[in-house]
Amino acid sequence: MRRLCSVQQKIPCVFLTEVRNEPSRKRDCQFQVVATENVNPAALEADIHCAVATEKIDGTCCYVTTYKGEPYLWARLDRKPTKQADKRFKKYQYSRKTCKGFVWNVDEDFREVPESWIAAHRVQHENGHPVPDEHGHIPGWVPVNHTNKQYCWHASVVNYDSGVALVLKTRGEDEGLFEIVSIPLVDLMEQTLELIGTNVNGNPYGLGSKKYPVHVLVPHGVLRIRNPPPVDFQQLYSWFQECQEGRVEGIVWHCDDGTLIKIHRHHLGLKWPVGDSFLNTRAVLVHVDEESDPDASEKDLFKSFSSINGKLFSCIQDIQFET
């Protein structure tokens, strides 16, 4: 099984989109981005009909690369415009129906980021400085450490002393069975993953509880769609509405040339999250056997998963640590 592409940029929609002056289904704003029925030329150029279709996971994006010489988990942090600059950008985008031609002053229009921040791969640079993409963001990353409360849920899935991370993946070639394992960070180098769980994005998969939260990393591209629909507006719409495998947030196509293309249910005017998501239709085996620190909290995820090592659950939602 070939390794698929990492997610370093905003991914374009498989269809050309248009901006409507309607409340967004996804974000708290007055503009809604919806798909037209015209396939995006970028998708055709990347030969999307031969691409690998994978489930789009609803969480927050992470990246594994070095920090101070060691493999480290990094959290997604896009450098975003100030409120006033963003308002100016949105007004221009709505009035022109495009963002092309908008001029940024990167030094003044964007919020500050930590010194450790790095720009994502393929971010364009001018005069040695990263510049915003068509969405008005500069994609980037910050290292996750256990002292930063803002990234405490990211930190819960890594153990830097042991150099491992908690990962959900398919078990071997059996795509109908998941396993949760501790994987050396060095084996995840230069990969992107999605952090999902109790305290991420409103917990669309219903994992854990407030008292005993559950979080795991899911490598991008690991959840293949076995019977993907054709790249056609109506057939995709029907697939999301009628098929069990379509009870997902969206699809990400991994093209042979490294291009990533996506479709989100919201692009089609469909609701997300949905009950009984496809992620929760597959059994999951826990295979975590880490020696825990005797002083570790009862809520330490490595300790909690080690306590149920070897157990098989009907779905990830059924994993509970209450005693």
mmCIF file of C-alpha atoms in Angstrom, residues 100-226:
data_model
loop_
_atom_site.group_PDB
_atom_site.id
_atom_site.type_symbol
_atom_site.label_atom_id
_atom_site.label_comp_id
_atom_site.label_asym_id
_atom_site.label_seq_id
_atom_site.Cartn_x
_atom_site.Cartn_y
_atom_site.Cartn_z
ATOM 1 C CA LYS A 100 -7.868 37.485 -7.124
ATOM 2 C CA GLY A 101 -6.386 40.960 -7.198
ATOM 3 C CA PHE A 102 -6.727 41.608 -3.461
ATOM 4 C CA VAL A 103 -3.542 43.148 -2.057
ATOM 5 C CA TRP A 104 -2.290 42.254 1.436
ATOM 6 C CA ASN A 105 0.161 44.105 3.613
ATOM 7 C CA VAL A 106 1.625 41.045 5.337
ATOM 8 C CA ASP A 107 3.495 43.063 7.967
ATOM 9 C CA GLU A 108 0.377 44.908 9.147
ATOM 10 C CA ASP A 109 -2.617 42.765 8.141
ATOM 11 C CA PHE A 110 -1.709 39.544 9.976
ATOM 12 C CA ARG A 111 -1.698 38.471 13.596
ATOM 13 C CA GLU A 112 1.497 37.567 15.385
ATOM 14 C CA VAL A 113 2.486 33.896 15.809
ATOM 15 C CA PRO A 114 4.917 32.210 18.259
ATOM 16 C CA GLU A 115 8.626 32.286 17.427
ATOM 17 C CA SER A 116 8.613 28.500 16.975
ATOM 18 C CA TRP A 117 5.968 28.727 14.207
ATOM 19 C CA ILE A 118 6.949 27.395 10.789
ATOM 20 C CA ALA A 119 5.173 27.823 7.462
ATOM 21 C CA ALA A 120 3.673 24.729 5.865
ATOM 22 C CA HIS A 121 5.255 23.145 2.795
ATOM 23 C CA ARG A 122 4.475 24.800 -0.555
ATOM 24 C CA VAL A 123 3.563 28.145 1.012
ATOM 25 C CA GLN A 124 4.688 30.783 -1.444
ATOM 26 C CA HIS A 125 7.333 33.276 -0.349
ATOM 27 C CA GLU A 126 8.131 36.793 -1.495
ATOM 28 C CA ASN A 127 11.358 38.489 -0.429
ATOM 29 C CA GLY A 128 11.948 35.609 1.971
ATOM 30 C CA HIS A 129 8.582 36.000 3.744
ATOM 31 C CA PRO A 130 5.565 33.650 3.484
ATOM 32 C CA VAL A 131 2.509 35.143 1.784
ATOM 33 C CA PRO A 132 -1.197 34.267 2.218
ATOM 34 C CA ASP A 133 -3.065 31.807 0.061
ATOM 35 C CA GLU A 134 -6.329 32.457 -1.792
ATOM 36 C CA HIS A 135 -8.242 32.036 1.481
ATOM 37 C CA GLY A 136 -6.278 34.802 3.178
ATOM 38 C CA HIS A 137 -4.362 32.440 5.479
ATOM 39 C CA ILE A 138 -0.712 31.460 5.788
ATOM 40 C CA PRO A 139 -0.827 27.747 6.728
ATOM 41 C CA GLY A 140 1.700 26.697 9.351
ATOM 42 C CA TRP A 141 2.584 24.670 12.433
ATOM 43 C CA VAL A 142 3.634 25.071 16.078
ATOM 44 C CA PRO A 143 5.295 22.360 18.216
ATOM 45 C CA VAL A 144 3.089 20.689 20.823
ATOM 46 C CA ASN A 145 4.484 20.595 24.345
ATOM 47 C CA HIS A 146 2.907 19.561 27.621
ATOM 48 C CA THR A 147 3.169 23.019 29.178
ATOM 49 C CA ASN A 148 0.873 24.737 26.678
ATOM 50 C CA LYS A 149 -2.737 24.311 27.830
ATOM 51 C CA GLN A 150 -4.034 25.430 24.440
ATOM 52 C CA TYR A 151 -2.745 22.155 22.983
ATOM 53 C CA CYS A 152 -3.369 19.866 25.969
ATOM 54 C CA TRP A 153 -5.455 17.404 23.917
ATOM 55 C CA HIS A 154 -2.729 17.201 21.289
ATOM 56 C CA ALA A 155 -0.219 16.574 24.075
ATOM 57 C CA SER A 156 -2.358 13.769 25.528
ATOM 58 C CA VAL A 157 -1.699 11.519 22.503
ATOM 59 C CA VAL A 158 2.110 11.763 22.576
ATOM 60 C CA ASN A 159 4.713 10.572 25.055
ATOM 61 C CA TYR A 160 8.012 12.265 24.281
ATOM 62 C CA ASP A 161 9.881 10.273 26.935
ATOM 63 C CA SER A 162 9.015 7.049 25.106
ATOM 64 C CA GLY A 163 8.892 8.749 21.708
ATOM 65 C CA VAL A 164 5.459 7.320 20.789
ATOM 66 C CA ALA A 165 1.981 8.473 19.722
ATOM 67 C CA LEU A 166 -1.520 6.963 20.012
ATOM 68 C CA VAL A 167 -2.801 6.168 16.525
ATOM 69 C CA LEU A 168 -6.026 4.755 15.073
ATOM 70 C CA LYS A 169 -5.511 2.835 11.842
ATOM 71 C CA THR A 170 -6.806 -0.150 9.916
ATOM 72 C CA ARG A 171 -5.441 -3.505 11.048
ATOM 73 C CA GLY A 172 -3.177 -4.781 8.293
ATOM 74 C CA GLU A 173 -5.113 -5.325 5.071
ATOM 75 C CA ASP A 174 -8.416 -5.740 6.933
ATOM 76 C CA GLU A 175 -10.128 -2.405 6.261
ATOM 77 C CA GLY A 176 -13.149 -3.552 8.287
ATOM 78 C CA LEU A 177 -11.179 -3.646 11.550
ATOM 79 C CA PHE A 178 -9.459 -0.756 13.324
ATOM 80 C CA GLU A 179 -6.729 -0.907 15.916
ATOM 81 C CA ILE A 180 -5.429 1.683 18.347
ATOM 82 C CA VAL A 181 -1.677 1.330 18.742
ATOM 83 C CA SER A 182 1.284 3.257 20.089
ATOM 84 C CA ILE A 183 3.590 4.042 17.171
ATOM 85 C CA PRO A 184 7.122 5.511 17.389
ATOM 86 C CA LEU A 185 7.069 9.148 16.337
ATOM 87 C CA VAL A 186 10.099 8.465 14.170
ATOM 88 C CA ASP A 187 7.886 6.139 12.060
ATOM 89 C CA LEU A 188 5.434 9.004 11.507
ATOM 90 C CA MET A 189 8.028 11.536 10.359
ATOM 91 C CA GLU A 190 6.793 14.016 7.726
ATOM 92 C CA GLN A 191 3.266 12.620 7.898
ATOM 93 C CA THR A 192 0.134 14.618 8.673
ATOM 94 C CA LEU A 193 -2.614 13.201 10.874
ATOM 95 C CA GLU A 194 -6.000 14.229 12.219
ATOM 96 C CA LEU A 195 -6.543 14.530 15.975
ATOM 97 C CA ILE A 196 -10.082 13.418 16.851
ATOM 98 C CA GLY A 197 -11.814 12.985 20.171
ATOM 99 C CA THR A 198 -13.910 14.270 23.023
ATOM 100 C CA ASN A 199 -12.645 17.833 23.019
ATOM 101 C CA VAL A 200 -12.021 18.386 19.304
ATOM 102 C CA ASN A 201 -14.477 20.070 16.894
ATOM 103 C CA GLY A 202 -17.534 19.298 18.999
ATOM 104 C CA ASN A 203 -16.749 15.557 19.082
ATOM 105 C CA PRO A 204 -18.748 14.484 15.972
ATOM 106 C CA TYR A 205 -17.875 10.806 16.559
ATOM 107 C CA GLY A 206 -19.092 10.764 20.180
ATOM 108 C CA LEU A 207 -15.815 9.607 21.717
ATOM 109 C CA GLY A 208 -15.214 9.331 25.470
ATOM 110 C CA SER A 209 -16.783 11.569 28.098
ATOM 111 C CA LYS A 210 -16.042 14.815 29.911
ATOM 112 C CA LYS A 211 -14.653 12.897 32.888
ATOM 113 C CA TYR A 212 -12.704 10.387 30.773
ATOM 114 C CA PRO A 213 -11.892 11.978 27.401
ATOM 115 C CA VAL A 214 -10.666 9.851 24.496
ATOM 116 C CA HIS A 215 -8.363 11.243 21.784
ATOM 117 C CA VAL A 216 -6.349 9.558 19.016
ATOM 118 C CA LEU A 217 -4.445 10.500 15.879
ATOM 119 C CA VAL A 218 -5.639 9.232 12.491
ATOM 120 C CA PRO A 219 -3.051 9.299 9.651
ATOM 121 C CA HIS A 220 -4.365 11.098 6.586
ATOM 122 C CA GLY A 221 -5.318 8.735 3.782
ATOM 123 C CA VAL A 222 -5.473 5.633 5.978
ATOM 124 C CA LEU A 223 -9.265 5.203 5.713
ATOM 125 C CA ARG A 224 -9.841 4.192 2.101
ATOM 126 C CA ILE A 225 -13.325 4.378 0.624
ATOM 127 C CA ARG A 226 -13.976 0.908 -0.750
#
